[in-house]
Coordinates of C-alpha atoms in Angstrom, one line a residue:
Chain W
X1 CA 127.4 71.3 119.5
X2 CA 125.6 69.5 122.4
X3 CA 127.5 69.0 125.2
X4 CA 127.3 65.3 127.0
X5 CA 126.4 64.8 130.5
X6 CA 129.6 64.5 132.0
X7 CA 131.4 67.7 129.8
X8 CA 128.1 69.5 131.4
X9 CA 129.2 68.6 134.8
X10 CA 132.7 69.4 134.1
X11 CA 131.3 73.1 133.0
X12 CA 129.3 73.2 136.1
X13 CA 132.3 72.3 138.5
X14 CA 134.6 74.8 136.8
X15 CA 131.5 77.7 136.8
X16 CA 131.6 77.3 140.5
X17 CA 135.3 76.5 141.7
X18 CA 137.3 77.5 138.7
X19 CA 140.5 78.4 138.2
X20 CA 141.0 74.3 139.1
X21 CA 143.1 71.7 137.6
X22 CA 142.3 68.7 135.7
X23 CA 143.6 66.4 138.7
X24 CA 141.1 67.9 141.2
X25 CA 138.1 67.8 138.9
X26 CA 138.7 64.2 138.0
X27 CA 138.7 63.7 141.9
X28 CA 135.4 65.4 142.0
X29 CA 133.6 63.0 139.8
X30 CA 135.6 59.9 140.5
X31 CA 137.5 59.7 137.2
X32 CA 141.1 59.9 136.4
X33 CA 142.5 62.4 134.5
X34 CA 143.2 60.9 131.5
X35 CA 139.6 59.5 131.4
X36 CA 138.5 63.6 131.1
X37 CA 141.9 64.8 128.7
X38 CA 139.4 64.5 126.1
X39 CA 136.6 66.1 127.7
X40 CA 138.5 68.9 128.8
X41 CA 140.4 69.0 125.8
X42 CA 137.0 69.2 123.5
X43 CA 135.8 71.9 126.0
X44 CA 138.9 74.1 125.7
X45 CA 139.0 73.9 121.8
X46 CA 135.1 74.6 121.5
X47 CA 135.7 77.7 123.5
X48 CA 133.8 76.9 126.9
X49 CA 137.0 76.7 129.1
X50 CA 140.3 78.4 129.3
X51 CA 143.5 76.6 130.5
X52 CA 146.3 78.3 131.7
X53 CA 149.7 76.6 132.7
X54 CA 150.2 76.1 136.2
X55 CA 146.7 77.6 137.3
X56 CA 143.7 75.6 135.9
X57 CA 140.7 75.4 133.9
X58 CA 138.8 78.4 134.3
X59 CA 135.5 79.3 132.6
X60 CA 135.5 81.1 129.6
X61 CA 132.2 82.1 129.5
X62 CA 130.8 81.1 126.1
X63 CA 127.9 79.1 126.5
X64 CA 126.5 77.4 123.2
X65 CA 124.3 80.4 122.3
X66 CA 127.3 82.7 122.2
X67 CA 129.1 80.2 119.6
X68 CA 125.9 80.4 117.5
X69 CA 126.0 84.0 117.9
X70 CA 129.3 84.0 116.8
X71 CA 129.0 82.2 113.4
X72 CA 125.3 83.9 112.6
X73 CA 127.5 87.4 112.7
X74 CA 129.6 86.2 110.1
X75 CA 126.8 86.7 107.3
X76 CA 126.9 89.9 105.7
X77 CA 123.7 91.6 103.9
X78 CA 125.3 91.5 100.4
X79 CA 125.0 87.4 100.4
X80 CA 121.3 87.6 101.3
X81 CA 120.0 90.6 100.2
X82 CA 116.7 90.6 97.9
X83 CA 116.1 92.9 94.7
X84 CA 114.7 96.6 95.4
X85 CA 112.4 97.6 93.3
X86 CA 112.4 101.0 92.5
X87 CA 109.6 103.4 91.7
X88 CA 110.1 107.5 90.3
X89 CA 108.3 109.9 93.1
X90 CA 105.6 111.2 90.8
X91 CA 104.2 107.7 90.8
X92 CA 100.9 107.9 92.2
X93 CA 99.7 106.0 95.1
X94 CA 97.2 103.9 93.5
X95 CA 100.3 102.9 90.6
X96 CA 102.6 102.4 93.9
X97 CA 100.3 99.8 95.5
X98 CA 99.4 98.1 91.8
X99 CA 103.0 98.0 91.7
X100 CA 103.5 96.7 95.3
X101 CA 101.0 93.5 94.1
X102 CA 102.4 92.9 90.7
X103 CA 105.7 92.6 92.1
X104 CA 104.8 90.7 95.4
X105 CA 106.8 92.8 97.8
X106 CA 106.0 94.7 100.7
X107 CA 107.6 97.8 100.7
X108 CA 108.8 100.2 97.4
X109 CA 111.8 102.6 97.0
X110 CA 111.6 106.1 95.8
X111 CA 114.2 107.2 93.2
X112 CA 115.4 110.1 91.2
X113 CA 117.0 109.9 87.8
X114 CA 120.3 109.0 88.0
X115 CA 119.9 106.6 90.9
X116 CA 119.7 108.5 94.4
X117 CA 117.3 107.0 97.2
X118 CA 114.7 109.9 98.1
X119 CA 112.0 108.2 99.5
X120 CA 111.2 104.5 100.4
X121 CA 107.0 103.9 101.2
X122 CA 105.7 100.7 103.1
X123 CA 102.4 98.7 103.1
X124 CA 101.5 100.8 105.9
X125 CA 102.4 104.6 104.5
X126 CA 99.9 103.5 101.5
X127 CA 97.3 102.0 104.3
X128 CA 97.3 105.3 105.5
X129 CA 96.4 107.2 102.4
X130 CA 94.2 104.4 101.4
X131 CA 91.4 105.1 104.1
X132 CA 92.1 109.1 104.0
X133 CA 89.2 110.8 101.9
X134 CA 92.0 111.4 98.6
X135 CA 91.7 109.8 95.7
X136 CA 94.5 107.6 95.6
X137 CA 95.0 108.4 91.7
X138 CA 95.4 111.5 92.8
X139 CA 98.4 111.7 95.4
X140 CA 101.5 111.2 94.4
X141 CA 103.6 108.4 96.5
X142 CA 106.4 111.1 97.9
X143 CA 103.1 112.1 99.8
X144 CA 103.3 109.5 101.6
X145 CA 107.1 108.0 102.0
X146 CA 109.7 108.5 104.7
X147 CA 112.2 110.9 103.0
X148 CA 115.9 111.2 103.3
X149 CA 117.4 111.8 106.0
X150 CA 114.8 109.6 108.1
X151 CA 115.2 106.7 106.1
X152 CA 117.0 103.5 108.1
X153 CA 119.1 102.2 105.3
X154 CA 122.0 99.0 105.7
X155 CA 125.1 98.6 103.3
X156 CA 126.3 94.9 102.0
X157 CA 128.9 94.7 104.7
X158 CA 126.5 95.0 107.1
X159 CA 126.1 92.0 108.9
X160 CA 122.7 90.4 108.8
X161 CA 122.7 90.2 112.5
X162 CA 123.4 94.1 112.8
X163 CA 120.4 94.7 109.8
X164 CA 118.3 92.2 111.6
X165 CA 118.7 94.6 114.6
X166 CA 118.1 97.8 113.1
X167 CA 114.9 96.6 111.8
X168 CA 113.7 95.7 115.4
X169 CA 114.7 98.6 116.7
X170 CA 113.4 101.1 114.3
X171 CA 110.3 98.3 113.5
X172 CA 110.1 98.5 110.4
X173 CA 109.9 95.5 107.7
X174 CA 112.3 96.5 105.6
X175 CA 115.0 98.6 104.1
X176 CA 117.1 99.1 101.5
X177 CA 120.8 98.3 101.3
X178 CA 122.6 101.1 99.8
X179 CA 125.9 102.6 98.4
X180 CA 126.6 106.0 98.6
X181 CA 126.3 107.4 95.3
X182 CA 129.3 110.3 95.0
X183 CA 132.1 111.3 97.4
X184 CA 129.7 113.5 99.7
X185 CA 128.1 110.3 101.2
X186 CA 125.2 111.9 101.8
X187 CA 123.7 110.8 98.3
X188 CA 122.8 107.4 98.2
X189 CA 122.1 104.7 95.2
X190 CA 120.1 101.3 96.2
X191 CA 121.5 97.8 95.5
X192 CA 119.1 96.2 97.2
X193 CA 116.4 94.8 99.7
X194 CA 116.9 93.8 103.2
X195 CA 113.2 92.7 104.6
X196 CA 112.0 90.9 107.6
X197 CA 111.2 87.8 104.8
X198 CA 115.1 87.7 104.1
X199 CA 115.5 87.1 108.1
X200 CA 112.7 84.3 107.9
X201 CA 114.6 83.1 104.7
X202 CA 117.8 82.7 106.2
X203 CA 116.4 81.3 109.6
X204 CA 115.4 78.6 107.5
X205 CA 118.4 78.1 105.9
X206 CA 120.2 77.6 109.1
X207 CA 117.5 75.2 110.4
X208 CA 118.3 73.1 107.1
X209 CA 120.9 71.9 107.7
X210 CA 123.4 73.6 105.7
X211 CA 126.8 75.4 105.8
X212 CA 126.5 78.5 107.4
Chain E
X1 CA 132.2 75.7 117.2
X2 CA 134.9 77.0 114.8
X3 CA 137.4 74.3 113.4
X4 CA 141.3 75.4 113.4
X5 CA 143.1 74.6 110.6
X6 CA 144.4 71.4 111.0
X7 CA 140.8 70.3 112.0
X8 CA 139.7 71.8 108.6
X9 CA 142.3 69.4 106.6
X10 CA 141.3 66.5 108.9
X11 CA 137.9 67.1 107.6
X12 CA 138.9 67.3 104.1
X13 CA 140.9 64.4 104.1
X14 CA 138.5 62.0 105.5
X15 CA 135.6 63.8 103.1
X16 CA 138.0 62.9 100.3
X17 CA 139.4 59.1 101.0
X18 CA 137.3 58.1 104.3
X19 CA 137.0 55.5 105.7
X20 CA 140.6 56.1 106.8
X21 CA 142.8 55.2 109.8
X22 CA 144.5 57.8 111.9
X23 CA 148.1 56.7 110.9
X24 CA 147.3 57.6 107.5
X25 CA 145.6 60.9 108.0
X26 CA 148.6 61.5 110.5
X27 CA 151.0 60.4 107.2
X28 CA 149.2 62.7 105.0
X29 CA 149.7 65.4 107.3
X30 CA 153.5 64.3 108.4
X31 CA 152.2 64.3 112.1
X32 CA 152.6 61.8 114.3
X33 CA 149.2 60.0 115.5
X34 CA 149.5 61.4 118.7
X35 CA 149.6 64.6 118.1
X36 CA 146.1 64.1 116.0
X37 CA 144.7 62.4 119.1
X38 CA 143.2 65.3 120.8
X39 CA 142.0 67.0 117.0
X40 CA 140.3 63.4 116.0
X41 CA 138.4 63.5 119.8
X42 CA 137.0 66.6 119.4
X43 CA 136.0 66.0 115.5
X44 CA 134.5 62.9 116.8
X45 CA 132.6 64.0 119.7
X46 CA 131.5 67.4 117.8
X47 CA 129.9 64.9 115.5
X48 CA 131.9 65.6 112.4
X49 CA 133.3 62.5 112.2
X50 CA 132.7 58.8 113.2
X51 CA 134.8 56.5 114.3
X52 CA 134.6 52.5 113.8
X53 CA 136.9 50.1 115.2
X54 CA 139.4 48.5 112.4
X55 CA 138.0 50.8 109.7
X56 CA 138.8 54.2 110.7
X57 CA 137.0 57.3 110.8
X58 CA 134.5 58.8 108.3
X59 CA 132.5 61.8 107.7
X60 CA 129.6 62.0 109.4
X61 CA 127.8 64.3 107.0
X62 CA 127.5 66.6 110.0
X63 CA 128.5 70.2 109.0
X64 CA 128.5 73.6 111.5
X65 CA 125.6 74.1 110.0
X66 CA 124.2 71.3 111.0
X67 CA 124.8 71.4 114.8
X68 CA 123.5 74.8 114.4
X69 CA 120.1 73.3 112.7
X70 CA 119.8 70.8 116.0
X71 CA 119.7 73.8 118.0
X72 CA 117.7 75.7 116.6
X73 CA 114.8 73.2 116.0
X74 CA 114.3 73.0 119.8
X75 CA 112.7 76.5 120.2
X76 CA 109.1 75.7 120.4
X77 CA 106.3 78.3 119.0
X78 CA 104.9 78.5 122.2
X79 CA 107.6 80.1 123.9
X80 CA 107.6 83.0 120.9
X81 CA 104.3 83.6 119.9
X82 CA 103.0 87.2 120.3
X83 CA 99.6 88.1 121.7
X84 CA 96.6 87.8 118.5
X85 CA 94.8 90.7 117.8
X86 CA 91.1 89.7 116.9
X87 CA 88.2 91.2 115.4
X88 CA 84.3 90.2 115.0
X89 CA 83.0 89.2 111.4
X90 CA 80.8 92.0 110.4
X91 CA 83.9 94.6 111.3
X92 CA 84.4 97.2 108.3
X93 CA 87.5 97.1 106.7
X94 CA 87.5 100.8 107.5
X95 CA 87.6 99.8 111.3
X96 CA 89.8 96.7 110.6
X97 CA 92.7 99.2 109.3
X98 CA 92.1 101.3 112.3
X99 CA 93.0 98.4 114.8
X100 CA 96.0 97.5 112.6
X101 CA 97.4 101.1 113.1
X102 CA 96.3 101.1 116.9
X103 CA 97.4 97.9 117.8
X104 CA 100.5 98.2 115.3
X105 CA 100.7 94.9 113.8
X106 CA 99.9 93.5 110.3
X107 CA 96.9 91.2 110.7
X108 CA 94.3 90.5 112.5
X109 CA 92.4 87.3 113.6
X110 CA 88.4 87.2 112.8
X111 CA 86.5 84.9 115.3
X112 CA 83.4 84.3 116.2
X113 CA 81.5 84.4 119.4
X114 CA 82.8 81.3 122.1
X115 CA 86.4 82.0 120.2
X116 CA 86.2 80.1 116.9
X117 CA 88.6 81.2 114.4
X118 CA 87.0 82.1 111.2
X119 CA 89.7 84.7 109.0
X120 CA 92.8 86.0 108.7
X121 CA 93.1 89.4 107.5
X122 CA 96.2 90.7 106.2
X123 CA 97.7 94.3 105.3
X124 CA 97.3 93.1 101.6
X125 CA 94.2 92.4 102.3
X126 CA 92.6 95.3 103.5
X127 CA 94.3 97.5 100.4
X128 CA 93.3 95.7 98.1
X129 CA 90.0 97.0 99.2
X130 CA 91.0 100.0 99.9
X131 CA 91.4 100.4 96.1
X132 CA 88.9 99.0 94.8
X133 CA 85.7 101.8 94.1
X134 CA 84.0 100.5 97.6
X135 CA 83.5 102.4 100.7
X136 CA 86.0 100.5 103.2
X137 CA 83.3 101.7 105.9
X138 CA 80.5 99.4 104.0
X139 CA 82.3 96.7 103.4
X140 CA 82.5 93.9 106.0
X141 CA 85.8 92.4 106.8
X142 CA 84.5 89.0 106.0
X143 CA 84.8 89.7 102.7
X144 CA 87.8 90.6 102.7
X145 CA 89.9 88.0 104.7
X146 CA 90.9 84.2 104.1
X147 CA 88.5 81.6 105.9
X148 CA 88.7 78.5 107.0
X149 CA 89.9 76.2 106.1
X150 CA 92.3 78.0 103.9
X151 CA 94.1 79.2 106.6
X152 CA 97.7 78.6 107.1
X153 CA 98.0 77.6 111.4
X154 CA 100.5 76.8 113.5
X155 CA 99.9 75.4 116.9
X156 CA 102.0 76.2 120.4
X157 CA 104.5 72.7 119.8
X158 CA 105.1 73.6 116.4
X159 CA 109.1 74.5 116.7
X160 CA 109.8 78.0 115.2
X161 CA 111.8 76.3 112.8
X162 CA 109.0 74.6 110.9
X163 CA 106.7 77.7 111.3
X164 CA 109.0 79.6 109.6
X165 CA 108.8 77.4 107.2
X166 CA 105.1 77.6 106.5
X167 CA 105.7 81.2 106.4
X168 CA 108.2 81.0 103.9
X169 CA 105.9 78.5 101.9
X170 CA 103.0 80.1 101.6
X171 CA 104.9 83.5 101.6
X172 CA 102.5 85.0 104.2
X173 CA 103.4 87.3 107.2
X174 CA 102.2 86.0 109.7
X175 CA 99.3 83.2 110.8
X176 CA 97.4 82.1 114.1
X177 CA 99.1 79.8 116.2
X178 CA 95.9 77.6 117.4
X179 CA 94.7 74.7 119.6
X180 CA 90.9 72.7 118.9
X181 CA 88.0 74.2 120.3
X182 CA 86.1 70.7 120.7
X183 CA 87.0 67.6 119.8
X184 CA 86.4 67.2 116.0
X185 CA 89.4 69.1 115.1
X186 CA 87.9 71.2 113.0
X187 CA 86.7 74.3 115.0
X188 CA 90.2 75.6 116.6
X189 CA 90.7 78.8 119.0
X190 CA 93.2 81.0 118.3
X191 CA 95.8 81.2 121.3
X192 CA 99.1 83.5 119.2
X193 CA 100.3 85.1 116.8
X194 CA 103.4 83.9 114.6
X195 CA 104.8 86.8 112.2
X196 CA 108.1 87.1 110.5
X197 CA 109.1 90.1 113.6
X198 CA 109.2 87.0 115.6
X199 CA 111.4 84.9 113.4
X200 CA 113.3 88.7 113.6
X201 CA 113.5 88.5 117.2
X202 CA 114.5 85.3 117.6
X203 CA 117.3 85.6 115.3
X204 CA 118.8 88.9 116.5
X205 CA 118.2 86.5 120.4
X206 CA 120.7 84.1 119.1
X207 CA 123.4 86.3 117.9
X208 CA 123.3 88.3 121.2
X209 CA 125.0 85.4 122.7
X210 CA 122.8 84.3 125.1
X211 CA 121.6 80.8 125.9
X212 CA 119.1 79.3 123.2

């Protein structure tokens, strides 16, 4: 929402003198109030300013990044999320970066039989191996992955805002979104890919033009 | 900016039968037009709806998403970019994935002497030597890397929004954000680095509420 001159000074004069009424800011800019009702109205109902009976505008604080903020923290992970792809941890590291180019994805997750998440191995962990003196035929992949419990992992209802975050902080490029596989909750099954590329995706998205 | 609910049906109302007068969308809703006044301002000035004397209002195409979209194609690359790592030609791929670790990112720039850019060498670049049957200490990064002028650029007024774009496009990482070196265009300087951690960043900026 972009805000017109005179709702911008309207912020400004509330900002600085607010709790005020809508008879003394019209005064301040040489209006009359009925001239600003829907100025003031618009900047109640988009969340800038408060009214209260008998006291005045006041501001509310939101400013149009917070509204943004607002809406981009109603996406959740599940909506976006990308397809794992999984890999068995006797794979060898040579197979896991064949793998990584066949399927065109930068990071590959480690999994026993019957579903549960051991390992997951980036670009990077393979790098590593890659320029060691071992034959990367040789050296299996759960050489060379993060293993459970040090693996940052998102669920579906995580918000991509909160995923985007995590992978920030911890700066990585990826994770995988997971479901805990019994009642324990320490055993977990992967439904998914959450990736720095899903971000870009989405950024996209939102620059498009379309529905949130 | 989040609609209540009678804004909602305003909007679905004049998507369905618009162009249509207040009284009727009041008479649809079994308002009064004066109670719709202050919803029909704000729809109007938000940009949801238009409004044209002795026809009525219609939809004006322009969705949250949209108003989001105008936003966010303001943020200029140059006010993102990250610092370029760069490297000489004759570098060995060896040394190459020894910068990438030091430096921690996940390409590097290859110029020449006087600050032409010449290659782009990405973490998929540098295994796919690293698997090959060559010593990555022999082999010179220059054969390793895209050159010119199959590099993907972006320069320092390209908005995020249409860098991410390329990104998504030619589903790389990251790429050079450049200027010219001289006049014919041709020979540019790299001045930043665009990845998809800055996309990241910028993202997890606007949801934190502050101002875009």
């Amino acid at each position: 929402m972009e805000l017109s001159k005179r709702q911008q000074q309207i912020l400004d004069i509330v900002r600085a003198e607010g709790p005020i009424t809508g008879e003394q800011i019209a005064d301040q800019l040489g209006l009359t109030r009925a001239t600003l009702r829907p100025d003031l109205a618009i900047l109640t109902m988009a969340g800038f300013l408060e009214a209260r009976p008998r006291v005045g505008y006041f501001y509310a604080g939101k400013k149009t990044g917070q509204i943004f903020g607002d809406q981009l923290r109603k996406m959740l992970v599940r909506e976006y999320k990308a397809v794992p792809i999984n890999i068995a941890e006797n794979t060898s590291v040579y197979d896991a970066i064949v793998t990584m180019f066949m399927e065109d994805v930068g990071s590959l997750f480690v999994v026993r039989e019957g579903g549960q998440l051991v390992g997951v191995v980036s670009r990077k962990d393979l790098l590593k191996v890659a320029i060691g003196n071992q034959d990367t035929r040789e050296v299996p992949v759960s050489l060379a992955m993060t293993r459970m419990p040090n693996i940052v992992t998102v669920t579906g209802d995580d918000t991509v805002y909160d995923a985007a975050k995590k992978l920030i902080e911890y700066q990585i490029d990826s994770c995988p979104v997971v479901r805990p596989l019994d009642e324990t909750g320490r055993n977990l099954e992967v439904i998914g890919r959450f990736t720095k590329t899903t971000i870009a995706k989405v950024f996209v998205e939102l620059g498009e033009n379309r529905e949130v």
